[in-house]
Steps between C-alpha positions, in 0.01 A plus 500: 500500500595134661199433723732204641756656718701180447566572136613866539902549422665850504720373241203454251256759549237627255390812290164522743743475808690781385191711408362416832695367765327574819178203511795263476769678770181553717432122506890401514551773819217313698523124374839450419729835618824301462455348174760236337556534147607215297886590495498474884458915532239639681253772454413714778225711523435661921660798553582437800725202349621704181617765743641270740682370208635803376610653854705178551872550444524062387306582230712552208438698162819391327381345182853393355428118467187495425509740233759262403250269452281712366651751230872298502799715439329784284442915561196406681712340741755746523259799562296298729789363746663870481255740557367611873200300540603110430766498782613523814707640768771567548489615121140596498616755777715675299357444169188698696716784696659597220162502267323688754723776550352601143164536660611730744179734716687793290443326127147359630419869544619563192327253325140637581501822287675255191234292555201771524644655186481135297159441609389846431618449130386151467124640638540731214528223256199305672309822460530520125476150433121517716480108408850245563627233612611560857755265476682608188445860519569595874536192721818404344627801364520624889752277606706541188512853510616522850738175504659611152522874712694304819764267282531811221359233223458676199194552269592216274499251682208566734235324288681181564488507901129354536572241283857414686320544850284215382729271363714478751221469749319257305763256560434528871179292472505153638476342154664708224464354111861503305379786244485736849789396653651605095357842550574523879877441400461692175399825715777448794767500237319845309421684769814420698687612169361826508507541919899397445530820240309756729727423788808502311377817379379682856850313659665734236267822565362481871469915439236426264221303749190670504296578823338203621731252315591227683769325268752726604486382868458141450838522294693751767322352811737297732449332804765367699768553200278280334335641157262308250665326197418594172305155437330588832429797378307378220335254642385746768410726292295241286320412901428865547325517152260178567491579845327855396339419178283239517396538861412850406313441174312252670367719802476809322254190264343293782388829676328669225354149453410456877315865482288398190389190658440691860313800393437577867822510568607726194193726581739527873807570406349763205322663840765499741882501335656471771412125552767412182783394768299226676310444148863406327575246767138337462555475121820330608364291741211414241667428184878489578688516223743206682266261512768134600839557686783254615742365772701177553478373840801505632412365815172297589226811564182424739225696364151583693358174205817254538827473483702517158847306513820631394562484112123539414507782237199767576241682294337773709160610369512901545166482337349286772635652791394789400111432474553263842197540678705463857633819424316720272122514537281471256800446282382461120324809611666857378525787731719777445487625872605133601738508800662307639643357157793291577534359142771371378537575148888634521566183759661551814814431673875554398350463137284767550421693154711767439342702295147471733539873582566642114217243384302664783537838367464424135106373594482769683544760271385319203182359624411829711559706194339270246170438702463865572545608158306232344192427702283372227708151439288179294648242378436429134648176373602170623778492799738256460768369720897443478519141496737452771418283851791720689383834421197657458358766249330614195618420178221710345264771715280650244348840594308856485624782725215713322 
């Protein structure tokens, strides 16, 4: 970790920042809390400045040119520029209406028993197995399950959707080597292939959509007259998969990792239950699994620490907001009865996360039901992390339930 603030760039961060991020965001928040990289971006890391920034309609989240820049003309680009959360209105109005009439109060209640049922049988699986990897034998398998259950992905191909997720999010990071932006683009084309097939398919047989299924609606839903193309199909579909998989993987991993380094805490929410809903949103707040989002200033922004000019492209630091001692006392400190807890870890604003309330429920059940059931937890091998700066999670979580 860079002792000399000076020498610190976003753009070329280390292993040790991404194992531990905080020493460094702690000093940056209170020394330097607008922070210029060396590409003329800045690094912010208040919240009250990240969530200025995000509640601000001149900031803008279209990426087109400078993915341009980034990925050139490529699938990467394509799925990027298309899907929901890279744009704008007037499209990203639409884009989102139509999206979120698939996440209707009527299929959120229906998701909850899917869900139960999933975890149930995965708990099963962690039962038998007494010793696993957290990660590769429930953390990940979660999401899969109940994504794969939502778009009607078949068996086949489910195996592949971490590994896609990842890919395609790796190439988010703020430096990406060539042999990931090959496998970002590599997975884009794949997994769009497949998405393309399914919704040809359910376009053909609507009758056959299971309860809970979501594909159906995205492809029937209109708004206005307006419906989503089949390329923004896929490329929404490919958003709803990394939007859900990773993010959840990575809570369902940071919490269980959170509770075996707070035994106090674990000891809690084994005692009292009912704590789990304002225990999710400190795991969140914690270890968000979005740790770096991004605007474009469209017009110059004052901010409580200075005033960023129009043009300047903008890293907000989720993770440092969210341990900002203005704001959350005590904050590297975990308590599961913490409230207020006005994190931010699915932003805020006209980009707020769509799936916040489904991710919501998925802790809920899956962390309620997994503590309960499995109050002896140790860890019993090295953890390791996903080497990404953008988000954060295990790569490995080595455990006993027994």
């Amino acid at each position: 970790m860079p002792l000399d603030l000076s020498r610190f760039d976003l753009n070329r961060i280390d292993a040790e920042f991404i194992e531990d991020p905080h020493p460094l965001l702690h000093r940056l928040r209170a020394e330097k809390p607008i922070f210029h990289n060396a590409d003329g971006s800045v690094y912010l890391t208040r919240h009250a400045d990240c969530l200025k920034v995000y509640q601000s309609r001149d900031m803008l989240s279209d990426k087109t040119e400078a993915f341009g820049e980034k990925f050139g003309r490529c699938p990467l680009h394509t799925h990027h520029t298309t899907s929901l959360i890279f744009n704008d209105p007037p499209y990203h109005t639409v884009v989102r209406r139509l999206i979120s009439g698939a996440f209707t109060p009527r299929k959120l209640a229906e998701f909850e028993p899917l869900i139960a049922g999933i975890v149930d049988r995965l708990l099963d699986r962690v039962e038998d197995l007494g010793t696993l990897d957290l990660i590769e034998d429930f953390a990940k398998v979660l999401p899969t399950e109940i994504i794969s259950f939502m778009l009607g992905i078949p068996e086949e191909h489910r195996a592949q959707l971490r590994g896609y997720s990842l890919a395609i999010l790796g190439a988010l990071d703020p430096v990406v080597p060539p042999e990931r932006l090959t496998e970002g683009n590599r997975a884009v084309e794949e997994f769009g292939a497949i998405l393309s097939d399914l919704i040809d398919f359910r376009r053909r047989n609507p009758e056959g959509a299971h309860q809970g299924e979501v594909l159906e609606s995205l492809i029937f839903g209109e708004h206005e007259g307006r419906r989503l193309t089949q390329e923004e199909l896929v490329q929404n579909c490919i958003f709803l998969l990394n939007a859900g998989h990773e993010t959840t993987t990575s809570l369902v991993g940071n919490a269980i990792g959170l509770l075996l380094d707070w035994p106090d805490q674990h000891r809690l929410l084994l005692a009292e239950p009912g704590h789990i809903d304002t225990a999710v949103e400190e795991f969140l707040r914690l270890e968000s699994p979005l740790q770096i989002g991004n605007r474009l200033a469209g017009e110059d922004i004052a901010l409580a620490s200075g005033v960023i000019p129009k043009g300047t492209y903008i890293h907000t630091s989720i993770a440092a907001a969210n341990r900002d001692p203005e704001v959350f006392p005590d904050p590297d400190r975990m308590d599961i009865t913490r409230k207020p807890n006005r994190h931010i870890a699915f932003i805020t604003g006209i980009h707020v996360c769509l799936g916040a309330t489904p991710a919501r429920v998925e802790g809920r059940i899956a962390l309620g039901r997994f503590v309960q059931r499995f109050p002896k937890l140790a860890q019993t091998g090295q953890r390791s992390r996903v080497p990404l700066a953008r988000f954060r999670g295990y790569a490995s979580l080595p455990i006993s339930v027994r």
